[in-house]
Short mmCIF file of C-alpha atoms and ligand atoms in Angstrom, two decimals:
data_model
loop_
_atom_site.label_atom_id
_atom_site.label_comp_id
_atom_site.label_asym_id
_atom_site.label_seq_id
_atom_site.Cartn_x
_atom_site.Cartn_y
_atom_site.Cartn_z
CA UNK Z 28 0.02 0.04 0.14
CA UNK Z 29 1.22 3.71 -0.72
CA UNK Z 30 -0.28 7.03 -0.37
CA UNK Z 31 -1.44 6.92 -3.85
CA UNK Z 32 -3.80 3.87 -3.18
CA UNK Z 33 -4.52 4.26 0.28
CA UNK Z 34 -8.37 3.90 0.76
CA UNK Z 35 -8.31 6.06 3.81
CA UNK Z 36 -6.53 9.13 2.52
CA UNK Z 37 -9.26 11.38 2.50
CA UNK Z 38 -9.58 11.26 6.34
CA UNK Z 39 -6.48 12.96 6.75
CA UNK Z 40 -8.19 16.57 5.81
CA UNK Z 41 -10.74 15.68 8.63
CA UNK Z 42 -7.98 16.36 11.29
CA UNK Z 43 -6.64 19.75 12.34
CA UNK Z 44 -2.92 18.76 12.28
CA UNK Z 45 -0.39 21.66 12.60
CA UNK Z 46 1.73 22.20 9.36
CA UNK Z 47 5.27 20.60 9.42
CA UNK Z 48 4.08 17.98 12.11
CA UNK Z 49 4.72 14.39 11.87
CA UNK Z 50 2.34 12.93 14.53
CA UNK Z 51 3.30 9.57 15.88
CA UNK Z 52 1.54 9.84 19.28
CA UNK Z 53 -2.15 9.23 18.61
CA UNK Z 54 -1.74 6.18 20.49
CA UNK Z 55 -1.37 8.68 23.55
CA UNK Z 56 -3.84 11.48 22.63
CA UNK Z 57 -5.55 11.30 19.27
CA UNK Z 58 -5.55 14.32 16.97
CA UNK Z 59 -8.22 17.07 16.90
CA UNK Z 60 -11.16 16.19 14.26
CA UNK Z 61 -11.93 19.62 12.46
CA UNK Z 62 -15.38 19.28 13.58
CA UNK Z 63 -15.02 19.39 17.31
CA UNK Z 64 -14.26 23.12 17.94
CA UNK Z 65 -17.40 24.06 16.16
CA UNK Z 66 -19.36 21.58 17.91
CA UNK Z 67 -17.97 22.29 21.40
CA UNK Z 68 -18.46 26.07 20.88
CA UNK Z 69 -22.06 25.46 19.81
CA UNK Z 70 -22.48 23.40 22.80
CA UNK Z 71 -21.06 26.08 25.19
CA UNK Z 72 -22.68 29.09 23.58
CA UNK Z 73 -26.14 27.57 22.77
CA UNK Z 74 -26.83 24.54 24.92
CA UNK Z 75 -25.29 25.85 27.72
CA UNK Z 76 -25.32 29.50 27.27
CA UNK Z 77 -28.93 29.71 26.05
CA UNK Z 78 -30.65 26.43 26.96
CA UNK Z 79 -29.04 26.48 30.42
CA UNK Z 80 -30.39 23.44 32.71
CA UNK Z 81 -33.05 22.82 30.17
CA UNK Z 82 -30.40 21.23 27.89
CA UNK Z 83 -30.19 18.32 29.99
CA UNK Z 84 -33.46 17.16 28.52
CA UNK Z 85 -33.76 19.29 25.30
CA UNK Z 86 -30.03 19.05 24.00
CA UNK Z 87 -30.03 15.18 25.25
CA UNK Z 88 -27.33 15.65 27.60
CA UNK Z 89 -28.50 13.38 29.88
CA UNK Z 90 -28.47 10.31 27.61
CA UNK Z 91 -25.24 11.17 26.11
CA UNK Z 92 -23.30 8.33 27.74
CA UNK Z 93 -25.67 5.67 26.48
CA UNK Z 94 -25.99 7.30 23.12
CA UNK Z 95 -22.03 7.50 22.49
CA UNK Z 96 -21.78 4.14 24.31
CA UNK Z 97 -23.94 2.83 21.46
CA UNK Z 98 -21.90 4.30 18.75
CA UNK Z 99 -18.73 2.99 20.37
CA UNK Z 100 -20.42 -0.21 20.52
CA UNK Z 101 -19.93 -1.38 16.84
CA UNK Z 102 -16.41 -0.20 16.54
CA UNK Z 103 -15.28 -2.62 19.31
CA UNK Z 104 -17.74 -5.60 18.25
CA UNK Z 105 -20.08 -5.11 21.28
CA UNK Z 106 -23.84 -5.10 20.86
CA UNK Z 107 -26.64 -2.13 21.58
CA UNK Z 108 -26.62 -1.52 25.13
CA UNK Z 109 -23.29 -3.16 26.26
CA UNK Z 110 -21.29 -0.06 26.23
CA UNK Z 111 -21.59 3.13 28.02
CA UNK Z 112 -19.11 6.43 27.85
CA UNK Z 113 -18.21 7.58 31.50
CA UNK Z 114 -15.70 8.21 33.93
CA UNK Z 115 -11.97 7.60 33.36
CA UNK Z 116 -10.55 4.23 32.33
CA UNK Z 117 -8.97 4.08 36.03
CA UNK Z 118 -12.59 4.28 37.77
CA UNK Z 119 -13.94 2.04 35.40
CA UNK Z 120 -11.47 -0.45 35.93
CA UNK Z 121 -12.52 -0.37 39.53
CA UNK Z 122 -16.13 -0.51 38.60
CA UNK Z 123 -15.65 -3.81 36.31
CA UNK Z 124 -13.03 -5.55 38.51
CA UNK Z 125 -15.48 -5.20 41.56
CA UNK Z 126 -18.41 -6.38 39.55
CA UNK Z 127 -16.43 -9.58 38.33
CA UNK Z 128 -15.38 -10.34 41.87
CA UNK Z 129 -19.23 -10.16 42.97
CA UNK Z 130 -20.15 -12.34 40.17
CA UNK Z 131 -17.44 -14.91 41.14
CA UNK Z 132 -17.89 -14.90 45.03
CA UNK Z 133 -15.86 -18.20 45.96
CA UNK Z 134 -12.85 -16.73 44.53
CA UNK Z 135 -10.65 -13.74 45.60
CA UNK Z 136 -7.68 -13.28 43.07
CA UNK Z 137 -7.21 -10.77 40.43
CA UNK Z 138 -4.76 -11.80 38.12
CA UNK Z 139 -2.66 -9.79 35.72
CA UNK Z 140 0.60 -9.47 34.03
CA UNK Z 141 3.70 -7.82 35.55
CA UNK Z 142 4.20 -4.82 33.70
CA UNK Z 143 0.72 -4.04 32.78
CA UNK Z 144 -0.31 -0.50 32.33
CA UNK Z 145 0.29 1.15 36.09
CA UNK Z 146 -3.45 2.23 36.59
CA UNK Z 147 -4.51 -1.35 36.04
CA UNK Z 148 -2.21 -2.78 38.57
CA UNK Z 149 -2.73 0.01 41.09
CA UNK Z 150 -6.57 -0.46 40.98
CA UNK Z 151 -6.03 -4.19 41.64
CA UNK Z 152 -4.03 -3.19 44.74
CA UNK Z 153 -6.48 -0.72 45.75
CA UNK Z 154 -9.36 -3.40 45.55
CA UNK Z 155 -7.15 -5.65 47.58
CA UNK Z 156 -6.55 -3.14 50.20
CA UNK Z 157 -10.08 -2.22 50.48
CA UNK Z 158 -11.35 -5.89 50.75
CA UNK Z 159 -10.29 -6.58 54.27
CA UNK Z 160 -8.16 -9.77 52.95
CA UNK Z 161 -10.92 -11.23 50.73
CA UNK Z 162 -9.24 -10.15 47.59
CA UNK Z 163 -5.67 -10.78 46.31
CA UNK Z 164 -3.99 -8.74 43.66
CA UNK Z 165 -1.68 -11.29 41.69
CA UNK Z 166 0.93 -10.53 38.92
CA UNK Z 167 2.68 -12.87 37.00
CA UNK Z 168 5.11 -12.72 34.15
CA UNK Z 169 3.34 -12.07 30.71
CA UNK Z 170 4.01 -15.79 29.68
CA UNK Z 171 2.89 -17.24 32.72
CA UNK Z 172 -0.62 -15.78 32.71
CA UNK Z 173 -2.28 -18.86 31.18
CA UNK Z 174 -0.50 -21.39 33.68
CA UNK Z 175 -1.42 -19.18 36.64
CA UNK Z 176 -5.19 -19.58 35.97
CA UNK Z 177 -5.90 -21.70 39.05
CA UNK Z 178 -9.32 -22.19 41.07
CA UNK Z 179 -8.49 -18.97 43.17
CA UNK Z 180 -8.67 -16.48 40.10
CA UNK Z 181 -11.99 -14.77 40.04
CA UNK Z 182 -10.96 -12.37 37.50
CA UNK Z 183 -8.44 -12.04 34.74
CA UNK Z 184 -7.41 -8.43 33.73
CA UNK Z 185 -5.34 -7.93 30.71
CA UNK Z 186 -4.56 -5.30 28.37
CA UNK Z 187 -5.30 -6.43 24.76
CA UNK Z 188 -2.41 -4.43 23.29
CA UNK Z 189 0.41 -3.64 25.56
CA UNK Z 190 0.93 0.08 26.08
CA UNK Z 191 4.75 -0.06 25.68
CA UNK Z 192 5.59 -2.82 23.37
CA UNK Z 193 2.35 -2.95 21.33
CA UNK Z 194 2.26 -6.71 21.76
CA UNK Z 195 -1.12 -8.14 20.89
CA UNK Z 196 -2.96 -10.56 22.88
CA UNK Z 197 -5.82 -12.95 21.39
CA UNK Z 198 -8.93 -12.04 23.26
CA UNK Z 199 -10.78 -15.31 21.87
CA UNK Z 200 -8.23 -17.68 22.95
CA UNK Z 201 -7.42 -16.39 26.46
CA UNK Z 202 -11.18 -15.83 27.41
CA UNK Z 203 -12.22 -19.01 26.58
CA UNK Z 204 -9.21 -20.51 28.57
CA UNK Z 205 -10.05 -18.30 31.45
CA UNK Z 206 -13.69 -19.44 31.16
CA UNK Z 207 -12.76 -22.87 31.06
CA UNK Z 208 -10.73 -22.51 34.42
CA UNK Z 209 -13.68 -20.77 36.23
CA UNK Z 210 -12.57 -17.01 36.00
CA UNK Z 211 -14.31 -14.21 34.45
CA UNK Z 212 -12.15 -11.72 32.19
CA UNK Z 213 -11.72 -7.88 31.98
CA UNK Z 214 -9.91 -6.54 29.12
CA UNK Z 215 -8.45 -3.17 28.76
CA UNK Z 216 -8.78 -2.09 25.23
CA UNK Z 217 -7.29 1.32 25.34
CA UNK Z 218 -4.77 0.58 22.51
CA UNK Z 219 -7.23 -1.61 20.41
CA UNK Z 220 -10.60 0.63 20.23
CA UNK Z 221 -10.43 2.49 16.77
CA UNK Z 222 -7.14 0.81 15.96
CA UNK Z 223 -8.04 -2.57 15.15
CA UNK Z 224 -11.11 -4.71 14.88
CA UNK Z 225 -11.99 -6.34 18.18
CA UNK Z 226 -14.77 -8.64 19.17
CA UNK Z 227 -15.49 -8.80 22.92
CA UNK Z 228 -19.07 -10.29 22.10
CA UNK Z 229 -17.81 -13.01 19.83
CA UNK Z 230 -14.93 -13.67 22.31
CA UNK Z 231 -17.56 -13.95 25.25
CA UNK Z 232 -15.51 -11.51 27.02
CA UNK Z 233 -17.41 -10.44 30.40
CA UNK Z 234 -16.07 -6.89 30.78
CA UNK Z 235 -13.90 -4.26 29.08
CA UNK Z 236 -12.80 -0.95 29.39
CA UNK Z 237 -10.82 1.74 27.48
CA UNK Z 238 -9.84 5.31 27.07
CA UNK Z 239 -11.67 7.79 24.70
CA UNK Z 240 -8.65 10.26 23.96
CA UNK Z 241 -6.51 7.82 22.06
CA UNK Z 242 -7.96 6.44 18.79
CA UNK Z 243 -11.13 7.64 19.61
CA UNK Z 244 -9.99 11.18 19.17
CA UNK Z 245 -12.11 12.57 22.03
CA UNK Z 246 -9.73 14.96 23.49
CA UNK Z 247 -7.38 15.29 26.41
CA UNK Z 248 -9.17 13.65 29.20
CA UNK Z 249 -11.96 12.51 27.31
CA UNK Z 250 -14.57 10.02 29.16
CA UNK Z 251 -13.55 6.49 28.89
CA UNK Z 252 -16.12 3.78 27.93
CA UNK Z 253 -16.77 0.38 29.46
CA UNK Z 254 -18.53 -2.68 28.33
CA UNK Z 255 -20.50 -5.32 30.25
CA UNK Z 256 -21.71 -8.31 28.32
CA UNK Z 257 -25.32 -8.16 28.48
CA UNK Z 258 -25.38 -11.49 30.23
CA UNK Z 259 -24.15 -9.95 33.44
CA UNK Z 260 -25.51 -6.55 33.54
CA UNK Z 261 -28.72 -7.28 35.45
CA UNK Z 262 -26.69 -9.56 38.00
CA UNK Z 263 -24.36 -6.75 39.34
CA UNK Z 264 -24.83 -4.12 41.90
CA UNK Z 265 -22.15 -1.84 41.08
CA UNK Z 266 -19.88 -1.08 43.97
CA UNK Z 267 -19.86 2.85 42.77
CA UNK Z 268 -23.52 3.27 43.58
CA UNK Z 269 -23.86 6.66 42.45
CA UNK Z 270 -27.20 8.43 41.50
CA UNK Z 271 -26.58 8.63 37.79
CA UNK Z 272 -26.73 4.72 37.86
CA UNK Z 273 -29.96 4.75 39.80
CA UNK Z 274 -33.13 3.34 38.36
CA UNK Z 275 -34.87 6.78 39.01
CA UNK Z 276 -32.42 9.52 39.83
CA UNK Z 277 -34.60 12.07 40.02
CA UNK Z 278 -37.05 10.29 42.56
CA UNK Z 279 -34.51 11.41 45.14
CA UNK Z 280 -35.09 8.38 47.26
CA UNK Z 281 -32.82 7.20 50.00
CA UNK Z 282 -32.59 3.63 48.83
CA UNK Z 283 -30.06 2.77 46.16
CA UNK Z 284 -31.75 0.43 43.23
CA UNK Z 285 -29.72 0.01 40.04
CA UNK Z 286 -30.93 1.34 36.80
CA UNK Z 287 -31.47 -1.40 34.27
CA UNK Z 288 -28.92 -2.56 32.07
CA UNK Z 289 -25.65 -0.52 31.32
CA UNK Z 290 -26.95 2.51 32.78
CA UNK Z 291 -26.36 1.18 36.13
CA UNK Z 292 -22.60 1.67 35.73
CA UNK Z 293 -23.01 5.41 35.70
CA UNK Z 294 -21.70 7.16 38.84
CA UNK Z 295 -22.18 11.00 38.76
CA UNK Z 296 -23.26 13.80 36.64
CA UNK Z 297 -22.00 13.08 33.11
CA UNK Z 298 -19.07 15.46 31.88
CA UNK Z 299 -21.18 16.74 28.94
CA UNK Z 300 -18.44 18.98 27.35
CA UNK Z 301 -16.01 15.91 27.36
CA UNK Z 302 -18.65 13.71 26.02
CA UNK Z 303 -19.46 16.04 23.01
CA UNK Z 304 -15.78 16.02 22.15
CA UNK Z 305 -15.79 12.23 22.11
CA UNK Z 306 -18.70 12.10 20.12
CA UNK Z 307 -17.39 13.88 17.33
CA UNK Z 308 -14.15 11.80 17.33
CA UNK Z 309 -16.29 8.46 17.50
CA UNK Z 310 -18.58 10.14 14.68
CA UNK Z 311 -15.63 10.37 12.60
CA UNK Z 312 -14.25 6.82 13.19
CA UNK Z 313 -17.56 5.50 12.31
CA UNK Z 314 -17.33 6.49 8.67
CA UNK Z 315 -14.00 4.35 8.16
CA UNK Z 316 -14.06 0.82 7.73
CA UNK Z 317 -12.32 -0.67 10.72
CA UNK Z 318 -10.63 -3.55 8.47
CA UNK Z 319 -9.07 -0.77 6.27
CA UNK Z 320 -7.68 0.90 9.36
CA UNK Z 321 -5.88 -2.33 10.47
CA UNK Z 322 -4.74 -3.10 7.08
CA UNK Z 323 -3.22 0.30 6.68
CA UNK Z 324 -1.75 0.16 10.29
CA UNK Z 325 -0.13 -3.12 9.49
CA UNK Z 326 1.40 -1.60 6.44
CA UNK Z 327 2.67 1.64 8.06
CA UNK Z 328 4.20 -0.68 10.67
CA UNK Z 329 6.05 -2.70 8.06
CA UNK Z 330 7.39 0.52 6.46
CA UNK Z 331 8.67 1.87 9.64
CA UNK Z 332 10.24 -1.38 10.58
CA UNK Z 333 12.02 -1.84 7.30
CA UNK Z 334 13.00 2.07 7.15
CA UNK Z 335 14.62 1.94 10.66
CA UNK Z 336 16.45 -1.47 10.46
CA UNK Z 337 19.58 0.00 9.23
CA UNK Z 338 19.54 2.62 11.94
CA UNK Z 339 19.23 -0.27 14.53
CA UNK Z 340 22.56 -1.63 13.36
CA UNK Z 341 24.15 1.37 13.17
CA UNK Z 342 22.83 3.06 16.27
CA UNK Z 343 21.93 0.55 18.61
CA UNK Z 344 18.12 0.72 18.32
CA UNK Z 345 16.58 -2.58 19.46
CA UNK Z 346 12.93 -3.52 18.55
CA UNK Z 347 10.98 -3.78 21.72
CA UNK Z 348 7.63 -4.70 19.79
CA UNK Z 349 6.87 -8.36 18.25
CA UNK Z 350 8.51 -8.46 14.80
CA UNK Z 351 5.43 -9.97 13.44
CA UNK Z 352 2.91 -7.24 12.48
CA UNK Z 353 0.11 -10.00 13.25
CA UNK Z 354 1.13 -9.74 16.80
CA UNK Z 355 1.44 -5.78 17.22
CA UNK Z 356 -1.14 -3.37 17.69
CA UNK Z 357 -0.95 0.10 15.89
CA UNK Z 358 2.33 1.09 17.48
CA UNK Z 359 6.14 0.16 17.19
CA UNK Z 360 8.59 0.60 19.90
CA UNK Z 361 12.52 0.56 20.17
CA UNK Z 362 14.69 0.50 23.05
CA UNK Z 363 17.78 2.63 23.09
CA UNK Z 364 19.91 3.75 26.27
CA UNK Z 365 19.38 7.40 24.95
CA UNK Z 366 15.80 7.00 24.26
CA UNK Z 367 14.81 10.17 26.07
CA UNK Z 368 17.21 12.58 24.54
CA UNK Z 369 16.60 10.93 21.10
CA UNK Z 370 12.94 11.36 21.41
CA UNK Z 371 13.35 15.11 22.55
CA UNK Z 372 15.55 15.83 19.57
CA UNK Z 373 12.76 14.24 17.37
CA UNK Z 374 10.07 16.18 18.78
CA UNK Z 375 12.06 19.30 18.43
CA UNK Z 376 12.35 18.65 14.51
CA UNK Z 377 8.53 18.07 14.44
CA UNK Z 378 8.19 14.36 14.72
CA UNK Z 379 6.22 13.68 17.83
CA UNK Z 380 6.49 10.28 19.37
CA UNK Z 381 6.90 9.61 23.00
CA UNK Z 382 9.25 8.08 25.76
CA UNK Z 383 8.26 5.42 28.02
CA UNK Z 384 10.76 4.69 31.11
CA UNK Z 385 13.29 3.17 31.15
CA UNK Z 386 14.50 3.30 27.46
CA UNK Z 387 11.50 2.74 25.07
CA UNK Z 388 10.99 5.03 22.13
CA UNK Z 389 7.04 4.62 21.23
CA UNK Z 390 5.60 5.57 17.73
CA UNK Z 391 1.87 5.42 17.34
CA UNK Z 392 0.65 4.66 13.69
CA UNK Z 393 -2.70 6.21 13.42
CA UNK Z 394 -3.99 5.15 9.88
CA UNK Z 395 -6.87 7.90 9.75
CA UNK Z 396 -4.25 10.70 9.71
CA UNK Z 397 -0.78 9.51 9.00
CA UNK Z 398 0.75 9.06 5.55
CA UNK Z 399 3.39 6.66 4.31
CA UNK Z 400 5.16 9.74 3.21
CA UNK Z 401 5.24 10.84 6.94
CA UNK Z 402 6.74 7.77 8.05
CA UNK Z 403 9.45 7.90 5.38
CA UNK Z 404 10.47 11.50 6.40
CA UNK Z 405 10.24 10.73 10.12
CA UNK Z 406 12.80 7.96 9.96
CA UNK Z 407 14.81 10.39 7.55
CA UNK Z 408 14.75 12.80 10.47
CA UNK Z 409 15.85 10.22 12.95
CA UNK Z 410 18.96 9.37 10.84
CA UNK Z 411 19.96 12.77 10.89
CA UNK Z 412 19.55 13.25 14.48
CA UNK Z 413 21.49 10.06 15.17
CA UNK Z 414 24.45 11.04 12.42
CA UNK Z 415 24.82 14.50 13.84
CA UNK Z 416 24.47 13.38 17.51
CA UNK Z 417 21.82 16.46 17.84
CA UNK Z 418 20.49 14.30 20.73
CA UNK Z 419 23.36 14.77 22.83
CA UNK Z 420 22.53 18.08 23.85
CA UNK Z 421 21.92 19.32 27.43
CA UNK Z 422 18.42 20.57 26.43
CA UNK Z 423 17.28 17.32 25.42
CA UNK Z 424 18.23 15.58 28.54
CA UNK Z 425 15.89 17.68 30.88
CA UNK Z 426 13.07 15.42 31.88
CA UNK Z 427 9.35 17.00 31.65
CA UNK Z 428 6.58 15.86 33.93
CA UNK Z 429 4.83 14.28 30.75
CA UNK Z 430 7.04 12.14 28.54
C1 PLP C 7 -3.64 0.50 28.94
C2 PLP C 7 -4.07 1.79 29.44
N1 PLP C 7 -5.07 1.54 30.32
C3 PLP C 7 -5.35 2.90 31.16
C4 PLP C 7 -4.67 4.25 30.80
C5 PLP C 7 -5.05 5.46 31.46
O1 PLP C 7 -6.26 5.42 32.22
P1 PLP C 7 -6.93 7.05 32.78
O2 PLP C 7 -7.58 7.45 31.42
O3 PLP C 7 -7.82 6.54 33.74
O4 PLP C 7 -5.91 7.64 33.00
C6 PLP C 7 -3.89 4.17 29.80
C7 PLP C 7 -3.12 5.49 29.49
O5 PLP C 7 -2.27 5.57 28.58
C8 PLP C 7 -3.60 3.01 29.03
O6 PLP C 7 -2.57 2.99 28.28
#
């Protein structure tokens, strides 16, 4: 595939990308859709400014979490009423893990892999601390997960595409195995949703969570989403029993009674501005074909890997992602002892990727707005930086708060 025969080429113009920037960080913060600013401005000035509180009904703010959830559902292979847009991924992890444990009450272990995204692990540890000894948060090496599925594991929590290496797990296979061993499964799809076809329904996955600000292009700190398989929804009484998940929030009664279906996984008042921006990103993604997105993502990754290969030998980059594109998500990572400084030097030249401690340069490949020519140019710039040792300047070694 080349830019000339790229079926997604037209989508680039739908994003407001700054001139001269090659953006390789859509896996961390997706780019701004052109439609978003006007939609947000109208929400602020018309719906909020003029409609005031009436907009909860008139502008359908109150049903935005369900409406946007139903739009996300087909992007991630879920059915209507199985996804809701709300809270952060961290908060949603708490909700789905406590829900899973309540459905599997004779088992107290939450199992995950060492090196999973920190918030996933920290939320497991928080639930353990809160449980008064009933719950155990257990981490094992990535390749030991299947063997660790013993009769104490109540829920297995895995991220399908690893945030650092991009390694991709097989949802269907792992879910089937966990079920066979009596565990429920919660998937973190933060690096999958909008980047590749996923199908938790077909895989009979129990729960899933993911961010809205990565490949869904929902904006910084966008609301996240969660998925609960239809078959479990009515069996869970949410631990975060907020009033927006109540069956009748505006009855203002003292007794908590969960709403029917996925709505019970809401907690507090929905963040309308964030949801509106998220909806713009989701609407845009719905116009694209997910199989085409995956095909282009693989082609971009293969081009990147082949272009960088000579630099690996000359300058000591080591591929930190699986070599087989079928085992990678939509990103590619390289280890280098000077990774931080090299990434800052790249960013100074307009090639924006990111750095993950201790030594990983991470490049996100977002098919909707990245061209093959951008990949060529990014690697050319990297080669220049290495050949001239530009990275070896003091200014590139100062650590910022966000890397
Ligand atoms: C796999 C994964 N889970 C969760 C998060 C973040 O969750 P939150 O939006 O709550 O900060 C990230 C952020 O990069 C992530 O990569």
